[in-house]
């Protein structure tokens, strides 16, 4: 069978598909480990939303910064955090990215400029503006991507951060991942408008709005905002419409939406769409080989997390203060 | 060579010297720049350092406190001024959930070298929302350091140390102290640094120990004069740092006097004073000849009425009375 040569776009699509698939497989294993009691606390899965983080982060330079919410596994992996470090952290192990002290909601990776997942809704948005403030102050040309859900748009810190970022022309892109539900409450019952990007208007900030159905489109559209940040030092609010296939967290009974709604959304899965497009060009065999490779990586990461040692209580004080403990 | 300067001038010198020394240091807050500071602490700094490093922020404490935390994580050394610590309540999440946690949440990968500073406590008839002593809220939080100097020399030396510290430091001043003068070494004598975590015996005595900080140290000094007139020798331990707390200096004094009174302006329930009392009774029990007493602000929101306000604040007479009680003279 004749196959057209790979275009640059197809090459990139293959790379991004690989990232999305890695994230999904790791998170499916997270759900399994959670059910087995190997992961504790809260667990917020990104399944269904991978194209947002993967597409957006693909538009960055390696030294750019990413900050997110507690739904942060996909962002951390897209920014370069190895699956082993993610899973070990969720298992609470010493080899986790935060030595088992942070857990699912707080994935940090200094080397890859992943500045963390944060657990207080909206609380990280001013902090992200501060990272962008520092980039401008230092003149290092770095751009900050700040991710949050549409549930953050109702809290004050979102507004203060946007107001200051616009006032001081900070090199930042605010990415609102609108997955239609803030926990169990649909958008229509939490916001007085349907178009979240309109919030930018009050701050005289550039804005954009689109569906995250095509990971390459996400990359291109976020890329425009990244360029605006890097070249003009202007912030942008981007609303990306997406959908999570799982509950808000593992304890979510999900009674606020119908199985039919979820099934209809799954038919639009950007991950599957990317795979189908690649299969059409490369053939099933090539994709199956990649999937198998990811399967092996994921299994290795799970095994690593299971076997890694527990952190020692000795790390508690030195990770609270730099230098001597202030008691 | 020492000279007499005001508390606010001492703070200003500390900020200017550290900004001169380290280009990563900047100050941000409401009216800190063109207005020259709501309480004139930053007077002249805008003209000297420009708008990149002396940054006027709009009224958005949560926003600009968060900006400081983020900037500190990636290599800057922000000083965030709260016009008063009362307003830090709307930025509490940034300090509690971000500044104090980021090192731990990241497994030690990131730290947050930031100073939050501003006036604290009562300021003559400004009512309940503007008169609160906020230091107890912050001293409660692991991950933060908390200092509250009483004298210009300590204000300067501690602020310089706070700016150089790799941890978040909450720095508590007082509107009623800003104009107070005191001896401060001339900058030509070199860097004046006061180590965070060291108390100072600012008045020596042998009969009773008074532990205090910030403005109330001056009230304690008044009380010590009144006690001296009655033949009672009081020693005053000015804490300067509330976290870390200098147990050794407190206990050394108690081992000498065997009696202690803790005096502070904030509310009594669960305060830094309560923490000090716990440590004295727990670590110095065998040296005590009487239960440790506290003199605190009254357990009510601060009233506006001038007489009622003074009624709510610790007065020299109340400290005198508490000292006599622990001496079983009252």
PDB file of C-alpha atoms in Angstrom, chain A residues 65 89 97-99 101-102 106 108-111 114-115 117-118 120 122-124 126-131 133-138 156-157 160-161 164 167-168 170 318-327, chain B residues 23-26 28 52-53 55-58 60-64 66-67 69-71 73-76 93-94 97-98 102-111 141-145 166-167 243-245 279:
ATOM      1  CA  UNK A  65       7.312  27.685  33.024  1.00  0.00           C
ATOM      2  CA  UNK A  89       5.026  10.484  44.093  1.00  0.00           C
ATOM      3  CA  UNK A  97       9.249  14.156  42.345  1.00  0.00           C
ATOM      4  CA  UNK A  98       8.530  15.682  45.767  1.00  0.00           C
ATOM      5  CA  UNK A  99       9.962  12.766  47.773  1.00  0.00           C
ATOM      6  CA  UNK A 101       5.611  14.799  50.495  1.00  0.00           C
ATOM      7  CA  UNK A 102       3.383  16.402  47.881  1.00  0.00           C
ATOM      8  CA  UNK A 106       1.613  18.829  44.124  1.00  0.00           C
ATOM      9  CA  UNK A 108       6.998  19.868  41.088  1.00  0.00           C
ATOM     10  CA  UNK A 109      10.018  19.485  38.834  1.00  0.00           C
ATOM     11  CA  UNK A 110      12.638  22.224  39.079  1.00  0.00           C
ATOM     12  CA  UNK A 111      14.728  20.750  36.260  1.00  0.00           C
ATOM     13  CA  UNK A 114       7.247  22.565  36.257  1.00  0.00           C
ATOM     14  CA  UNK A 115       6.412  24.893  39.141  1.00  0.00           C
ATOM     15  CA  UNK A 117       0.258  21.720  41.085  1.00  0.00           C
ATOM     16  CA  UNK A 118      -1.687  23.622  43.737  1.00  0.00           C
ATOM     17  CA  UNK A 120      -6.453  25.775  46.599  1.00  0.00           C
ATOM     18  CA  UNK A 122      -7.365  29.879  42.059  1.00  0.00           C
ATOM     19  CA  UNK A 123      -4.627  30.359  44.659  1.00  0.00           C
ATOM     20  CA  UNK A 124      -1.861  29.600  42.185  1.00  0.00           C
ATOM     21  CA  UNK A 126      -1.330  35.211  41.368  1.00  0.00           C
ATOM     22  CA  UNK A 127       1.744  33.053  42.018  1.00  0.00           C
ATOM     23  CA  UNK A 128       1.955  32.275  38.283  1.00  0.00           C
ATOM     24  CA  UNK A 129       1.734  35.992  37.541  1.00  0.00           C
ATOM     25  CA  UNK A 130       4.666  36.408  39.930  1.00  0.00           C
ATOM     26  CA  UNK A 131       6.742  33.906  37.987  1.00  0.00           C
ATOM     27  CA  UNK A 133       6.819  39.083  36.744  1.00  0.00           C
ATOM     28  CA  UNK A 134      10.239  37.631  37.557  1.00  0.00           C
ATOM     29  CA  UNK A 135      10.840  36.691  33.901  1.00  0.00           C
ATOM     30  CA  UNK A 136      10.147  40.260  32.875  1.00  0.00           C
ATOM     31  CA  UNK A 137      12.315  41.615  35.715  1.00  0.00           C
ATOM     32  CA  UNK A 138      15.164  39.271  34.799  1.00  0.00           C
ATOM     33  CA  UNK A 156     -11.092  36.579  43.587  1.00  0.00           C
ATOM     34  CA  UNK A 157      -7.489  35.517  43.076  1.00  0.00           C
ATOM     35  CA  UNK A 160      -6.559  40.024  40.934  1.00  0.00           C
ATOM     36  CA  UNK A 161      -3.982  38.041  38.968  1.00  0.00           C
ATOM     37  CA  UNK A 164      -2.161  42.796  37.659  1.00  0.00           C
ATOM     38  CA  UNK A 167      -1.575  46.253  34.198  1.00  0.00           C
ATOM     39  CA  UNK A 168       2.072  45.225  34.281  1.00  0.00           C
ATOM     40  CA  UNK A 170       3.394  40.198  32.055  1.00  0.00           C
ATOM     41  CA  UNK A 318      14.786  20.159  56.201  1.00  0.00           C
ATOM     42  CA  UNK A 319      11.935  20.434  53.694  1.00  0.00           C
ATOM     43  CA  UNK A 320      10.063  22.877  55.943  1.00  0.00           C
ATOM     44  CA  UNK A 321      12.858  25.447  56.320  1.00  0.00           C
ATOM     45  CA  UNK A 322      16.038  26.183  54.455  1.00  0.00           C
ATOM     46  CA  UNK A 323      18.720  25.874  57.130  1.00  0.00           C
ATOM     47  CA  UNK A 324      17.971  25.381  60.794  1.00  0.00           C
ATOM     48  CA  UNK A 325      14.371  24.586  61.748  1.00  0.00           C
ATOM     49  CA  UNK A 326      12.602  27.637  63.188  1.00  0.00           C
ATOM     50  CA  UNK A 327      10.883  26.348  66.327  1.00  0.00           C
TER      51      UNK A 327
ATOM     52  CA  UNK B  23      19.761  43.496  42.380  1.00  0.00           C
ATOM     53  CA  UNK B  24      17.259  40.686  43.027  1.00  0.00           C
ATOM     54  CA  UNK B  25      15.698  42.668  45.894  1.00  0.00           C
ATOM     55  CA  UNK B  26      12.649  44.805  45.087  1.00  0.00           C
ATOM     56  CA  UNK B  28       6.170  46.143  46.172  1.00  0.00           C
ATOM     57  CA  UNK B  52      11.308  48.594  38.407  1.00  0.00           C
ATOM     58  CA  UNK B  53      12.420  48.047  41.996  1.00  0.00           C
ATOM     59  CA  UNK B  55       6.679  49.040  42.678  1.00  0.00           C
ATOM     60  CA  UNK B  56       3.350  50.693  43.382  1.00  0.00           C
ATOM     61  CA  UNK B  57       0.710  47.986  43.537  1.00  0.00           C
ATOM     62  CA  UNK B  58      -3.016  48.516  43.239  1.00  0.00           C
ATOM     63  CA  UNK B  60      -4.982  43.719  45.651  1.00  0.00           C
ATOM     64  CA  UNK B  61      -3.104  42.138  48.563  1.00  0.00           C
ATOM     65  CA  UNK B  62      -3.930  38.596  47.511  1.00  0.00           C
ATOM     66  CA  UNK B  63      -2.717  39.400  44.002  1.00  0.00           C
ATOM     67  CA  UNK B  64       0.530  41.132  44.825  1.00  0.00           C
ATOM     68  CA  UNK B  66       1.041  35.979  45.287  1.00  0.00           C
ATOM     69  CA  UNK B  67       3.176  37.796  42.737  1.00  0.00           C
ATOM     70  CA  UNK B  69       5.689  34.346  46.179  1.00  0.00           C
ATOM     71  CA  UNK B  70       5.954  33.350  42.519  1.00  0.00           C
ATOM     72  CA  UNK B  71       8.823  35.770  41.903  1.00  0.00           C
ATOM     73  CA  UNK B  73      10.372  30.860  43.690  1.00  0.00           C
ATOM     74  CA  UNK B  74      12.288  31.672  40.510  1.00  0.00           C
ATOM     75  CA  UNK B  75      15.130  33.760  41.843  1.00  0.00           C
ATOM     76  CA  UNK B  76      13.989  37.182  43.060  1.00  0.00           C
ATOM     77  CA  UNK B  93      -3.916  32.079  51.527  1.00  0.00           C
ATOM     78  CA  UNK B  94      -0.818  33.201  49.617  1.00  0.00           C
ATOM     79  CA  UNK B  97      -0.860  27.836  51.399  1.00  0.00           C
ATOM     80  CA  UNK B  98       1.891  28.979  49.042  1.00  0.00           C
ATOM     81  CA  UNK B 102       6.123  25.464  48.524  1.00  0.00           C
ATOM     82  CA  UNK B 103       9.368  24.093  49.887  1.00  0.00           C
ATOM     83  CA  UNK B 104       7.631  21.135  51.468  1.00  0.00           C
ATOM     84  CA  UNK B 105       5.250  20.442  48.586  1.00  0.00           C
ATOM     85  CA  UNK B 106       8.152  20.388  46.151  1.00  0.00           C
ATOM     86  CA  UNK B 107      10.204  18.045  48.307  1.00  0.00           C
ATOM     87  CA  UNK B 108      12.762  20.810  48.853  1.00  0.00           C
ATOM     88  CA  UNK B 109      13.164  21.708  45.155  1.00  0.00           C
ATOM     89  CA  UNK B 110      11.873  25.266  45.556  1.00  0.00           C
ATOM     90  CA  UNK B 111      12.143  27.796  48.354  1.00  0.00           C
ATOM     91  CA  UNK B 141       2.614  28.317  60.732  1.00  0.00           C
ATOM     92  CA  UNK B 142       5.621  26.031  60.179  1.00  0.00           C
ATOM     93  CA  UNK B 143       7.581  27.272  57.190  1.00  0.00           C
ATOM     94  CA  UNK B 144       7.414  30.924  58.237  1.00  0.00           C
ATOM     95  CA  UNK B 145       9.742  32.988  60.380  1.00  0.00           C
ATOM     96  CA  UNK B 166      16.099  31.935  52.264  1.00  0.00           C
ATOM     97  CA  UNK B 167      12.747  31.404  54.011  1.00  0.00           C
ATOM     98  CA  UNK B 243       9.587  32.151  65.430  1.00  0.00           C
ATOM     99  CA  UNK B 244      12.143  30.821  66.010  1.00  0.00           C
ATOM    100  CA  UNK B 245      11.753  31.555  69.709  1.00  0.00           C
ATOM    101  CA  UNK B 279       7.842  26.717  77.182  1.00  0.00           C
TER     102      UNK B 279
END
